[in-house]
Amino acid sequence: MTRPVLTRTLATAASALALAASGLLLASSPASAATSCYGPDCTGKDPSTTVCQNDARTVGTTASGVELRYSPTCRAAWARKSGDTAMTIWVESNTGLSQAAYHTGSGTVWTAMIDDKGIIARSCGYVMGFGTQCSSWY
């Protein structure tokens, strides 16, 4: 090969490698946006911005529909409410941890997470005129 052909071939190969690498970086960006936590490190974090939401399941529900959500991967819990009733919701542990949120009566709202590693938690909701209702401990 002559020198100009070799230079052009190397430049083309370098461009192809750069393009492939940028494609890999862009493809991995959404996955890296979600963070992870475990147990006490999850307290105060939004489950929607972590991997905790991926395996979460509802493990308890109040009569007014406040769900207790639990992630086995993160060992964290939070409360979630959908529907048309305005209320204050919260998640609490038997060790005194709690996080609260206010549901305006439209859409879905959830609390920040609390540690649920080796302890138990429940979800609760308060509606003025009807009082407080809590799920079973889990």
PDB file of C-alpha atoms in Angstrom:
ATOM      1  CA  MET A   1       0.000   0.000   0.000  1.00  0.00           C
ATOM      2  CA  THR A   2       1.119   3.495  -0.669  1.00  0.00           C
ATOM      3  CA  ARG A   3       1.391   5.993   2.137  1.00  0.00           C
ATOM      4  CA  PRO A   4      -1.805   8.030   1.281  1.00  0.00           C
ATOM      5  CA  VAL A   5      -3.869   4.837   0.974  1.00  0.00           C
ATOM      6  CA  LEU A   6      -2.532   3.529   4.301  1.00  0.00           C
ATOM      7  CA  THR A   7      -3.257   6.858   6.006  1.00  0.00           C
ATOM      8  CA  ARG A   8      -6.803   6.935   4.607  1.00  0.00           C
ATOM      9  CA  THR A   9      -7.381   3.299   5.642  1.00  0.00           C
ATOM     10  CA  LEU A  10      -6.166   3.975   9.181  1.00  0.00           C
ATOM     11  CA  ALA A  11      -8.310   7.138   9.402  1.00  0.00           C
ATOM     12  CA  THR A  12     -11.372   5.210   8.206  1.00  0.00           C
ATOM     13  CA  ALA A  13     -10.732   2.433  10.722  1.00  0.00           C
ATOM     14  CA  ALA A  14     -10.263   4.963  13.541  1.00  0.00           C
ATOM     15  CA  SER A  15     -13.506   6.717  12.586  1.00  0.00           C
ATOM     16  CA  ALA A  16     -15.379   3.416  12.563  1.00  0.00           C
ATOM     17  CA  LEU A  17     -14.005   2.517  15.992  1.00  0.00           C
ATOM     18  CA  ALA A  18     -14.928   5.947  17.385  1.00  0.00           C
ATOM     19  CA  LEU A  19     -18.443   5.646  15.978  1.00  0.00           C
ATOM     20  CA  ALA A  20     -18.867   2.157  17.442  1.00  0.00           C
ATOM     21  CA  ALA A  21     -17.591   3.308  20.837  1.00  0.00           C
ATOM     22  CA  SER A  22     -19.945   6.285  20.901  1.00  0.00           C
ATOM     23  CA  GLY A  23     -22.842   3.964  20.048  1.00  0.00           C
ATOM     24  CA  LEU A  24     -21.964   1.777  23.014  1.00  0.00           C
ATOM     25  CA  LEU A  25     -21.794   4.785  25.319  1.00  0.00           C
ATOM     26  CA  LEU A  26     -25.124   6.122  24.117  1.00  0.00           C
ATOM     27  CA  ALA A  27     -26.744   2.709  24.410  1.00  0.00           C
ATOM     28  CA  SER A  28     -25.635   2.384  28.027  1.00  0.00           C
ATOM     29  CA  SER A  29     -26.715   5.855  29.153  1.00  0.00           C
ATOM     30  CA  PRO A  30     -30.332   5.036  30.119  1.00  0.00           C
ATOM     31  CA  ALA A  31     -29.260   2.079  32.235  1.00  0.00           C
ATOM     32  CA  SER A  32     -26.670   4.124  34.061  1.00  0.00           C
ATOM     33  CA  ALA A  33     -29.299   6.766  34.922  1.00  0.00           C
ATOM     34  CA  ALA A  34     -30.841   4.425  37.514  1.00  0.00           C
ATOM     35  CA  THR A  35     -28.873   4.125  40.717  1.00  0.00           C
ATOM     36  CA  SER A  36     -28.809   1.341  43.217  1.00  0.00           C
ATOM     37  CA  CYS A  37     -28.901   1.269  46.991  1.00  0.00           C
ATOM     38  CA  TYR A  38     -29.282  -1.344  49.681  1.00  0.00           C
ATOM     39  CA  GLY A  39     -31.048  -1.216  53.038  1.00  0.00           C
ATOM     40  CA  PRO A  40     -30.118   1.898  55.018  1.00  0.00           C
ATOM     41  CA  ASP A  41     -28.533   3.523  51.941  1.00  0.00           C
ATOM     42  CA  CYS A  42     -32.008   3.663  50.340  1.00  0.00           C
ATOM     43  CA  THR A  43     -33.596   5.746  53.105  1.00  0.00           C
ATOM     44  CA  GLY A  44     -34.765   9.056  51.665  1.00  0.00           C
ATOM     45  CA  LYS A  45     -34.233   8.079  48.022  1.00  0.00           C
ATOM     46  CA  ASP A  46     -36.917   8.218  45.325  1.00  0.00           C
ATOM     47  CA  PRO A  47     -37.668   4.651  44.165  1.00  0.00           C
ATOM     48  CA  SER A  48     -38.384   5.892  40.626  1.00  0.00           C
ATOM     49  CA  THR A  49     -34.754   6.976  40.205  1.00  0.00           C
ATOM     50  CA  THR A  50     -33.283   3.685  41.427  1.00  0.00           C
ATOM     51  CA  VAL A  51     -33.289   0.074  40.309  1.00  0.00           C
ATOM     52  CA  CYS A  52     -35.501  -0.671  43.327  1.00  0.00           C
ATOM     53  CA  GLN A  53     -38.650  -0.092  41.284  1.00  0.00           C
ATOM     54  CA  ASN A  54     -37.691  -2.903  38.883  1.00  0.00           C
ATOM     55  CA  ASP A  55     -38.501  -5.798  41.218  1.00  0.00           C
ATOM     56  CA  ALA A  56     -40.867  -4.010  43.606  1.00  0.00           C
ATOM     57  CA  ARG A  57     -44.091  -5.685  44.587  1.00  0.00           C
ATOM     58  CA  THR A  58     -47.083  -4.669  46.643  1.00  0.00           C
ATOM     59  CA  VAL A  59     -46.937  -6.543  49.956  1.00  0.00           C
ATOM     60  CA  GLY A  60     -49.731  -4.738  51.809  1.00  0.00           C
ATOM     61  CA  THR A  61     -52.620  -2.350  51.175  1.00  0.00           C
ATOM     62  CA  THR A  62     -54.745  -0.195  53.452  1.00  0.00           C
ATOM     63  CA  ALA A  63     -58.546  -0.103  53.165  1.00  0.00           C
ATOM     64  CA  SER A  64     -58.155   3.303  51.481  1.00  0.00           C
ATOM     65  CA  GLY A  65     -55.766   1.889  48.861  1.00  0.00           C
ATOM     66  CA  VAL A  66     -52.341   2.980  50.140  1.00  0.00           C
ATOM     67  CA  GLU A  67     -49.922   0.295  48.964  1.00  0.00           C
ATOM     68  CA  LEU A  68     -46.836  -0.871  50.797  1.00  0.00           C
ATOM     69  CA  ARG A  69     -44.213  -1.456  48.093  1.00  0.00           C
ATOM     70  CA  TYR A  70     -41.140  -3.591  48.761  1.00  0.00           C
ATOM     71  CA  SER A  71     -37.998  -4.264  46.739  1.00  0.00           C
ATOM     72  CA  PRO A  72     -36.188  -7.505  47.616  1.00  0.00           C
ATOM     73  CA  THR A  73     -33.087  -6.393  45.682  1.00  0.00           C
ATOM     74  CA  CYS A  74     -32.775  -3.129  47.597  1.00  0.00           C
ATOM     75  CA  ARG A  75     -34.333  -4.299  50.874  1.00  0.00           C
ATOM     76  CA  ALA A  76     -36.331  -1.058  50.927  1.00  0.00           C
ATOM     77  CA  ALA A  77     -40.006  -0.115  51.307  1.00  0.00           C
ATOM     78  CA  TRP A  78     -42.208   2.830  50.360  1.00  0.00           C
ATOM     79  CA  ALA A  79     -45.887   3.792  50.203  1.00  0.00           C
ATOM     80  CA  ARG A  80     -47.771   4.459  46.959  1.00  0.00           C
ATOM     81  CA  LYS A  81     -51.276   5.798  46.293  1.00  0.00           C
ATOM     82  CA  SER A  82     -53.386   6.178  43.147  1.00  0.00           C
ATOM     83  CA  GLY A  83     -57.008   7.192  42.843  1.00  0.00           C
ATOM     84  CA  ASP A  84     -59.260  10.124  43.520  1.00  0.00           C
ATOM     85  CA  THR A  85     -59.012  10.601  47.292  1.00  0.00           C
ATOM     86  CA  ALA A  86     -56.805  13.377  48.632  1.00  0.00           C
ATOM     87  CA  MET A  87     -54.783  12.155  51.609  1.00  0.00           C
ATOM     88  CA  THR A  88     -51.466  12.151  53.383  1.00  0.00           C
ATOM     89  CA  ILE A  89     -49.611   8.866  52.952  1.00  0.00           C
ATOM     90  CA  TRP A  90     -46.522   7.529  54.665  1.00  0.00           C
ATOM     91  CA  VAL A  91     -44.382   4.486  55.172  1.00  0.00           C
ATOM     92  CA  GLU A  92     -43.025   3.684  58.609  1.00  0.00           C
ATOM     93  CA  SER A  93     -40.804   1.041  60.151  1.00  0.00           C
ATOM     94  CA  ASN A  94     -40.902  -0.549  63.570  1.00  0.00           C
ATOM     95  CA  THR A  95     -37.621   1.275  64.301  1.00  0.00           C
ATOM     96  CA  GLY A  96     -39.151   4.739  63.866  1.00  0.00           C
ATOM     97  CA  LEU A  97     -38.105   5.531  60.290  1.00  0.00           C
ATOM     98  CA  SER A  98     -40.792   7.201  58.196  1.00  0.00           C
ATOM     99  CA  GLN A  99     -41.301   9.064  54.922  1.00  0.00           C
ATOM    100  CA  ALA A 100     -44.479  10.901  53.905  1.00  0.00           C
ATOM    101  CA  ALA A 101     -46.085  12.392  50.800  1.00  0.00           C
ATOM    102  CA  TYR A 102     -49.375  14.094  49.958  1.00  0.00           C
ATOM    103  CA  HIS A 103     -51.729  12.683  47.334  1.00  0.00           C
ATOM    104  CA  THR A 104     -53.850  15.443  45.779  1.00  0.00           C
ATOM    105  CA  GLY A 105     -56.508  13.047  44.564  1.00  0.00           C
ATOM    106  CA  SER A 106     -55.233  12.617  41.019  1.00  0.00           C
ATOM    107  CA  GLY A 107     -52.454  10.566  39.487  1.00  0.00           C
ATOM    108  CA  THR A 108     -50.061   8.455  41.503  1.00  0.00           C
ATOM    109  CA  VAL A 109     -47.776   9.572  44.311  1.00  0.00           C
ATOM    110  CA  TRP A 110     -45.229   7.674  46.370  1.00  0.00           C
ATOM    111  CA  THR A 111     -43.007   8.359  49.326  1.00  0.00           C
ATOM    112  CA  ALA A 112     -39.256   8.205  49.481  1.00  0.00           C
ATOM    113  CA  MET A 113     -37.927   4.829  50.565  1.00  0.00           C
ATOM    114  CA  ILE A 114     -36.982   3.581  54.007  1.00  0.00           C
ATOM    115  CA  ASP A 115     -34.608   0.825  55.064  1.00  0.00           C
ATOM    116  CA  ASP A 116     -36.337  -2.544  55.321  1.00  0.00           C
ATOM    117  CA  LYS A 117     -33.300  -4.764  55.876  1.00  0.00           C
ATOM    118  CA  GLY A 118     -34.019  -6.986  58.842  1.00  0.00           C
ATOM    119  CA  ILE A 119     -36.912  -4.832  60.100  1.00  0.00           C
ATOM    120  CA  ILE A 120     -40.607  -4.502  59.264  1.00  0.00           C
ATOM    121  CA  ALA A 121     -42.620  -1.686  57.674  1.00  0.00           C
ATOM    122  CA  ARG A 122     -46.187  -0.690  56.922  1.00  0.00           C
ATOM    123  CA  SER A 123     -47.973   1.914  54.795  1.00  0.00           C
ATOM    124  CA  CYS A 124     -50.538   4.331  56.196  1.00  0.00           C
ATOM    125  CA  GLY A 125     -52.909   6.983  54.973  1.00  0.00           C
ATOM    126  CA  TYR A 126     -54.806   9.772  56.666  1.00  0.00           C
ATOM    127  CA  VAL A 127     -58.037  11.232  55.285  1.00  0.00           C
ATOM    128  CA  MET A 128     -59.595  14.140  57.176  1.00  0.00           C
ATOM    129  CA  GLY A 129     -62.859  13.032  58.713  1.00  0.00           C
ATOM    130  CA  PHE A 130     -62.005   9.331  58.348  1.00  0.00           C
ATOM    131  CA  GLY A 131     -58.797   9.045  60.351  1.00  0.00           C
ATOM    132  CA  THR A 132     -55.745   6.881  59.808  1.00  0.00           C
ATOM    133  CA  GLN A 133     -55.631   3.456  58.182  1.00  0.00           C
ATOM    134  CA  CYS A 134     -52.512   1.308  58.004  1.00  0.00           C
ATOM    135  CA  SER A 135     -51.582  -1.885  56.215  1.00  0.00           C
ATOM    136  CA  SER A 136     -50.314  -4.948  58.005  1.00  0.00           C
ATOM    137  CA  TRP A 137     -46.647  -4.989  58.991  1.00  0.00           C
ATOM    138  CA  TYR A 138     -44.383  -6.693  56.483  1.00  0.00           C
TER     139      TYR A 138
END
